[in-house]
mmCIF file of C-alpha atoms in Angstrom:
data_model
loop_
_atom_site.group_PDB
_atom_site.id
_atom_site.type_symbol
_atom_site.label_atom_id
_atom_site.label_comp_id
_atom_site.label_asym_id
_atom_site.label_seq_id
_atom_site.Cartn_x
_atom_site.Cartn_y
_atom_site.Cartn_z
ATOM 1 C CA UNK A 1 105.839 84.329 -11.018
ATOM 2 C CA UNK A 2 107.095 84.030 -7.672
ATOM 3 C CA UNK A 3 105.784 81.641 -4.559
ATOM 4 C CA UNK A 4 107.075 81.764 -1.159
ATOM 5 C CA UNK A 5 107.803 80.880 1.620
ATOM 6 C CA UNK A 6 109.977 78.702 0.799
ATOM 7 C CA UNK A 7 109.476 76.485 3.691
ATOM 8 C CA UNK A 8 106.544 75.884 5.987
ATOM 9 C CA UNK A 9 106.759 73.363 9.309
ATOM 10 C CA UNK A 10 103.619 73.902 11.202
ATOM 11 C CA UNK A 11 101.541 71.780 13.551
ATOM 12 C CA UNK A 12 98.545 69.619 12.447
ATOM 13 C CA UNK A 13 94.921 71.927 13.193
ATOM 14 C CA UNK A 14 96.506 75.012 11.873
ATOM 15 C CA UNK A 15 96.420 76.549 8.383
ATOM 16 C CA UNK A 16 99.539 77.451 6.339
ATOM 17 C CA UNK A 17 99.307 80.688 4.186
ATOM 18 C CA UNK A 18 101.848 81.192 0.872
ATOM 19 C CA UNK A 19 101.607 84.078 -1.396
ATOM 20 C CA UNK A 20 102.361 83.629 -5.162
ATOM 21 C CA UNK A 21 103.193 87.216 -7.114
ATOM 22 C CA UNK A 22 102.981 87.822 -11.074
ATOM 23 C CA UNK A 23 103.962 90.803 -13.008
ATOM 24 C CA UNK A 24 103.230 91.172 -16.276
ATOM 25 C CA UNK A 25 105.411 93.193 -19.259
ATOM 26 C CA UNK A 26 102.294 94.036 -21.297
ATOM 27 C CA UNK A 27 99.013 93.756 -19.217
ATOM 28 C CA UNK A 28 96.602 95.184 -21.743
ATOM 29 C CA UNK A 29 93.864 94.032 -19.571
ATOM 30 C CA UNK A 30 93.956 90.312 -21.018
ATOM 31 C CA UNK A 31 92.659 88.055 -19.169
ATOM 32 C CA UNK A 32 94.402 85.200 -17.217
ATOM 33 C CA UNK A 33 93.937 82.123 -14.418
ATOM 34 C CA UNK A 34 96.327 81.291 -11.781
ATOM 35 C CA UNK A 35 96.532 77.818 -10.176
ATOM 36 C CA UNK A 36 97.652 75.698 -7.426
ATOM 37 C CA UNK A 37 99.259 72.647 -7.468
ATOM 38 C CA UNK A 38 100.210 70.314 -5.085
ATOM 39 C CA UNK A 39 103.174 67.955 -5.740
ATOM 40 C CA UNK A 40 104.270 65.007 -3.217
ATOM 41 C CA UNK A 41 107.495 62.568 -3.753
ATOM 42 C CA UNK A 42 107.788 64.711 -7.086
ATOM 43 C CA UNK A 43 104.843 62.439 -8.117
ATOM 44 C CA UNK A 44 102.318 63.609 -10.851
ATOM 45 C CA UNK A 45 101.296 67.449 -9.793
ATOM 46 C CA UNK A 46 98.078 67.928 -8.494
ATOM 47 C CA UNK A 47 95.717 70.943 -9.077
ATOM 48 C CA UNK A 48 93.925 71.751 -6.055
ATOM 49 C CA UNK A 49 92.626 75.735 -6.573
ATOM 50 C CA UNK A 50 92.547 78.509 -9.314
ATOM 51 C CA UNK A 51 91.486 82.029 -9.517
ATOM 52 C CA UNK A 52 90.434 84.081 -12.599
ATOM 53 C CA UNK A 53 91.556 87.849 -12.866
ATOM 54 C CA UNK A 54 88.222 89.723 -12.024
ATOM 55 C CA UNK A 55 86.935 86.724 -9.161
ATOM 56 C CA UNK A 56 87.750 88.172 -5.500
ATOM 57 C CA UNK A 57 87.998 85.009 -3.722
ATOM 58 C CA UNK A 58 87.302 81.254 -3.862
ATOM 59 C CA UNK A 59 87.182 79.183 -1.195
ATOM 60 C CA UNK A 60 86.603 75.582 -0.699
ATOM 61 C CA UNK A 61 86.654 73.452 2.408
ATOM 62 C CA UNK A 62 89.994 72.925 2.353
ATOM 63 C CA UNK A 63 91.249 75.795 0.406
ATOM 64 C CA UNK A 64 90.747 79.689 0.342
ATOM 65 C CA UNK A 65 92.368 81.821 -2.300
ATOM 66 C CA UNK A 66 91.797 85.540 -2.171
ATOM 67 C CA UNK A 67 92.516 88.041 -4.850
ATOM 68 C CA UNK A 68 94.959 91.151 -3.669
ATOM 69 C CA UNK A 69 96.459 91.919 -7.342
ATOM 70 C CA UNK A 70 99.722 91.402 -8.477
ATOM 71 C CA UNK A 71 99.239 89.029 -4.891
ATOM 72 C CA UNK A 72 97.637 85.977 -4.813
ATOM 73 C CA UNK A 73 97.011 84.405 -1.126
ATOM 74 C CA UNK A 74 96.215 80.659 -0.836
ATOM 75 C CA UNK A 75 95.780 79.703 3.143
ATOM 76 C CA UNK A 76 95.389 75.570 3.295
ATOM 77 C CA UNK A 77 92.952 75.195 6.401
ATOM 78 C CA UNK A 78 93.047 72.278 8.644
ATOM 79 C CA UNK A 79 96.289 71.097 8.454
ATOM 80 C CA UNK A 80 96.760 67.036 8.942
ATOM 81 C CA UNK A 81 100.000 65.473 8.101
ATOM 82 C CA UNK A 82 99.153 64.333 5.044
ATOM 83 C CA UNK A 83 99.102 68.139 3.830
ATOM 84 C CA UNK A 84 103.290 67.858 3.909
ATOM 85 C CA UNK A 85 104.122 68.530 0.587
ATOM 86 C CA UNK A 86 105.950 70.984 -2.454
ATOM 87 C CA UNK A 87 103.174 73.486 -3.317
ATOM 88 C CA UNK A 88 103.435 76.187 -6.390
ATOM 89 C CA UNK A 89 101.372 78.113 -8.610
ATOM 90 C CA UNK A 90 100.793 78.639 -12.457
ATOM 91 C CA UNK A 91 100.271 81.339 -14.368
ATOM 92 C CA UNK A 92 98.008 80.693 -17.634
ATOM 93 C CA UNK A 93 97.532 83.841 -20.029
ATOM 94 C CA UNK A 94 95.017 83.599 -22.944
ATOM 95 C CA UNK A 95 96.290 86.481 -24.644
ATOM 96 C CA UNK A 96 99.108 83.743 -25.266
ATOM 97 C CA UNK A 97 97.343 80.950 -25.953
ATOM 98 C CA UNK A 98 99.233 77.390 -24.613
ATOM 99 C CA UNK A 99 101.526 79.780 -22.532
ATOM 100 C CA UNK A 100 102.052 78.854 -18.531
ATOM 101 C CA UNK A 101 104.658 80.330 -16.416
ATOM 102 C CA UNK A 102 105.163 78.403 -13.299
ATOM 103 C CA UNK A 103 106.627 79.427 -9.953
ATOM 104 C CA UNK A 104 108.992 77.547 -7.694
ATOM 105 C CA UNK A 105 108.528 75.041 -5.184
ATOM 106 C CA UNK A 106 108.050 75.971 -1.526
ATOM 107 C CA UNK A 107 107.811 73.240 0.870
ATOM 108 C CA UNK A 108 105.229 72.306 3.862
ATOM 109 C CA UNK A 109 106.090 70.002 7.145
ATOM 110 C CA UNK A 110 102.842 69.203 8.836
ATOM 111 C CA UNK A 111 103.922 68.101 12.360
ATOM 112 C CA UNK A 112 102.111 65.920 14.780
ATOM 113 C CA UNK A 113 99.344 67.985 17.147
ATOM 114 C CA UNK A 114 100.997 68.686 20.014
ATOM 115 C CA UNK A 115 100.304 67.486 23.166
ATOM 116 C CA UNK A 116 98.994 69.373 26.488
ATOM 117 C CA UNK A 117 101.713 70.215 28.459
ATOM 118 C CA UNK A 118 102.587 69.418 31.633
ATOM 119 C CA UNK A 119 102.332 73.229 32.641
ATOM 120 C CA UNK A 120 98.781 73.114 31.101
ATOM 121 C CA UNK A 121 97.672 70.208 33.154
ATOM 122 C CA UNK A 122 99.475 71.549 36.884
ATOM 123 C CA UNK A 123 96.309 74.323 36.688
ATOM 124 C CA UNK A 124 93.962 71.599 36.794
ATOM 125 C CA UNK A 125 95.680 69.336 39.367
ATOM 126 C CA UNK A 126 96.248 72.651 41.066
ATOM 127 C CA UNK A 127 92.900 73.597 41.222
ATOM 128 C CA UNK A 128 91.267 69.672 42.006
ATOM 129 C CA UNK A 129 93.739 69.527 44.360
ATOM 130 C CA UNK A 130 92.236 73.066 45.773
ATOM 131 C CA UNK A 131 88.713 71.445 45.823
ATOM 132 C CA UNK A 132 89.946 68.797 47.751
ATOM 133 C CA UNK A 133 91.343 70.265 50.440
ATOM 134 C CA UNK A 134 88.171 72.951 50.782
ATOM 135 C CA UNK A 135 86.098 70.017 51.040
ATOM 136 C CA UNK A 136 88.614 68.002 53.135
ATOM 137 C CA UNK A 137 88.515 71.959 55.857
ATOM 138 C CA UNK A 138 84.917 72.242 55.945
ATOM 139 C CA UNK A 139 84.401 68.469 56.513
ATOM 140 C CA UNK A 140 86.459 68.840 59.341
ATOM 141 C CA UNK A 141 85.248 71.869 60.763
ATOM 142 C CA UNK A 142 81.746 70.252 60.491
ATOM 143 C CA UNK A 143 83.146 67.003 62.988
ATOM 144 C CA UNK A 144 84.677 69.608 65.447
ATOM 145 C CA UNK A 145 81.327 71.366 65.387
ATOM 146 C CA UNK A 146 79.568 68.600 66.119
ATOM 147 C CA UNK A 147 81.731 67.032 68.998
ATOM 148 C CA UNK A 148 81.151 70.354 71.240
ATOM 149 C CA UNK A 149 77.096 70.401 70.684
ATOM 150 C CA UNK A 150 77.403 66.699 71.849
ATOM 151 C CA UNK A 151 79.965 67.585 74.434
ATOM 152 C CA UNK A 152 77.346 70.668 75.673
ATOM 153 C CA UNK A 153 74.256 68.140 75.351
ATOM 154 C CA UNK A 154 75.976 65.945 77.271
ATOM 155 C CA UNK A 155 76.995 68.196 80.210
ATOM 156 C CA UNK A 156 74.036 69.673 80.263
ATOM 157 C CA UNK A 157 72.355 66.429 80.393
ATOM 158 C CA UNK A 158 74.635 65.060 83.818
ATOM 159 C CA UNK A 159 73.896 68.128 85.541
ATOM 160 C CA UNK A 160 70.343 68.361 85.074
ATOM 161 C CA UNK A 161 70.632 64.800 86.383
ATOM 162 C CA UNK A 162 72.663 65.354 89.421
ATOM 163 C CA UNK A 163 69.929 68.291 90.023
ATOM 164 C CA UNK A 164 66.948 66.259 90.180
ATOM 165 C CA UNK A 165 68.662 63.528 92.559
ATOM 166 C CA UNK A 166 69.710 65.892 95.081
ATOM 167 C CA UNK A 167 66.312 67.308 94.846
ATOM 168 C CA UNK A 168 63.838 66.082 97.758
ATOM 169 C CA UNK A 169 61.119 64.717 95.562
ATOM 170 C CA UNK A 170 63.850 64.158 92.596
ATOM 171 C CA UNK A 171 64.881 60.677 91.060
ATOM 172 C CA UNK A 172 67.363 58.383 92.992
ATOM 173 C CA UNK A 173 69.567 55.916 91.172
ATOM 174 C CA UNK A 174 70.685 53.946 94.654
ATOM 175 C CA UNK A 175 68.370 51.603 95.590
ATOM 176 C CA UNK A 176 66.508 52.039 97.982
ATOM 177 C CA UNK A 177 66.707 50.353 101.399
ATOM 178 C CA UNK A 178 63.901 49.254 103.449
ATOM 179 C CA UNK A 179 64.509 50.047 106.891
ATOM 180 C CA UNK A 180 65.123 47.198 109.512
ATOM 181 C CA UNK A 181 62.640 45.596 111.777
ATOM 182 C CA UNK A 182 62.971 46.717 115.292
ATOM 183 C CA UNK A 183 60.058 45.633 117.481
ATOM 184 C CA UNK A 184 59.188 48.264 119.676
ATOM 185 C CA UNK A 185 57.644 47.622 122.762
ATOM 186 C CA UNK A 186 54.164 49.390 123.652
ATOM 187 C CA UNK A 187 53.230 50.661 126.972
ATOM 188 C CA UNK A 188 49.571 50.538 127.888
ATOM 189 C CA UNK A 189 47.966 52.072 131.050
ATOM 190 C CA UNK A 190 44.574 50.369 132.235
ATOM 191 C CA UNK A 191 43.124 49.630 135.668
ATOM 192 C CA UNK A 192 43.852 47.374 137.857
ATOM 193 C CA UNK A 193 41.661 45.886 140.217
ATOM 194 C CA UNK A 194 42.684 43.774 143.326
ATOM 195 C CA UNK A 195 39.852 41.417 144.008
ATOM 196 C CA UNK A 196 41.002 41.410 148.263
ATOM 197 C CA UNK A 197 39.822 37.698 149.904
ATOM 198 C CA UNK A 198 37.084 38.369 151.533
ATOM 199 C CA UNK A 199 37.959 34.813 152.971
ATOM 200 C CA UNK A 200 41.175 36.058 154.569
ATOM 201 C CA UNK A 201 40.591 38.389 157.153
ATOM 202 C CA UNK A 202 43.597 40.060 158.132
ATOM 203 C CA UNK A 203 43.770 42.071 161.292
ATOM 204 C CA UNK A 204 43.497 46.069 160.590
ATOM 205 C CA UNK A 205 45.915 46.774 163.513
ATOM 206 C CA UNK A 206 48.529 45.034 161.024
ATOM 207 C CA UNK A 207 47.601 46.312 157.984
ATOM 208 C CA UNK A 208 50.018 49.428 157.412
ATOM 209 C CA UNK A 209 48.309 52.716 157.215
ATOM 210 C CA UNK A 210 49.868 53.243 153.707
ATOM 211 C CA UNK A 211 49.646 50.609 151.384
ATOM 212 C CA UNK A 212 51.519 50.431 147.534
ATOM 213 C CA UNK A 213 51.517 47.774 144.985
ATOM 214 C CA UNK A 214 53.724 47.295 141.515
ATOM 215 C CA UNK A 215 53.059 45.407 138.676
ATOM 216 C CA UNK A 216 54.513 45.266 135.642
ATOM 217 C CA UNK A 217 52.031 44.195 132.771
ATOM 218 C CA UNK A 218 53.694 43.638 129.702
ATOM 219 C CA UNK A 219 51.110 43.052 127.159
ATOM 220 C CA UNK A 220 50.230 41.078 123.791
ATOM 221 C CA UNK A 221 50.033 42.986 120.697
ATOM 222 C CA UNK A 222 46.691 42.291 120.738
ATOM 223 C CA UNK A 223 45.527 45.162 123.356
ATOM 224 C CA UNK A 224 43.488 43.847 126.377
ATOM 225 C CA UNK A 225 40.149 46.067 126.182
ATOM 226 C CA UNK A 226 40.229 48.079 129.704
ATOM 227 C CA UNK A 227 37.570 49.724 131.211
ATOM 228 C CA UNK A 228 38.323 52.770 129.933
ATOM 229 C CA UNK A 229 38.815 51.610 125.866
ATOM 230 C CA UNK A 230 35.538 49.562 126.433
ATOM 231 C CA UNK A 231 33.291 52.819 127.105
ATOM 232 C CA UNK A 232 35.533 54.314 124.488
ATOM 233 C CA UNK A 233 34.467 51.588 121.865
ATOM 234 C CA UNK A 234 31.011 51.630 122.876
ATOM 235 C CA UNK A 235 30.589 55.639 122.496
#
């Protein structure tokens, strides 16, 4: 009966296969078990799977042993580090009653799960850092975007402005200025009428032949009614 490997070092979450052969001088079709045993500190071995001639495969949660004749395979699922240990397997013939041939130790180093890597991790950083900086390039090409629509708005707003105050009937911010007093001065034509003294007589041989007369009526701002605006008013 042979077992091997001889020696096993995987990580914990894996499985660990070992294949244990037997030949037999006289195989006259007599039938047989083979177990597993599981030995730690070279304390007290402990069975922990067997498989009859004619059975295919047994499997249990922890162990699966399939049949490939004169090969045995055992695979030990799951690993944890408690799993380290010497592991061999026994041959038990009933032909020969009380007979057992045993195989040799091979040995299995369950080794802490390892760690993710720094070159798994990079990806990830990588690719946040990625995100970021999309977000961080469309964030600012949103700002610039909206600086020129307010820069636009905003010129268009001034002008439109400027357009309407140098428009005739358009706003004006300056304030407007009322325009000064300047008293103007009316001129008024009437008639004037010389009332002559009848009293005074004065001699026609010294009375020029052409006679003229100025005045120069300034009046109230209350017009004297004349002659003339008096018919005027009445009609």
């Amino acid at each position: 009966v042979t077992f091997f490997p001889a020696t096993l070092t995987l990580p914990a979450g894996g499985s660990a296969t070992f294949f244990c052969n037997i030949s037999m001088e006289n195989d006259s079709g007599s039938e047989y078990s083979l177990n597993w045993y599981k030995e730690i500190n070279h304390s007290q071995p402990q069975k922990i799977a067997e498989i009859s001639r004619n059975k295919p495969q047994t499997k249990t949660e922890k162990y699966l042993v399939t049949n490939h004749t004169p090969a045995f395979k055992i695979e030990i699922l799951n690993l944890h580090q408690n799993d380290s240990g010497s592991y061999y397997c026994g041959l038990i013939t009933f032909f020969e009653p009380d007979k057992v041939m045993e195989s040799r130790r091979s040995h299995l180093v369950v080794t802490a799960a390892p760690e993710k890597t720094n070159a798994t991790d990079e990806p990830e950083v990588e690719e946040g850092s990625s995100t970021d900086h999309i977000k961080a390039v469309l964030l600012g090409i949103l700002l610039l975007a909206g600086a020129v629509v307010l820069l636009i708005f905003g010129y268009l707003t001034v002008t439109k402005w400027e357009k309407m105050m140098n428009c005739p009937g358009g706003f004006s911010l300056q304030k407007e200025e009322k325009p000064p007093v300047v008293s103007v001065s009316t001129v008024d034509y009437g008639v004037l009428e010389f009332q002559l003294d009848q009293c005074a007589q004065v001699p026609s041989e010294t009375r020029p032949v052409d006679q003229t007369e100025y005045a120069t009526i300034v009046f109230p701002e209350e017009k004297p009614i004349t002659p003339e605006r008096g018919k005027k008013h009445q009609d």
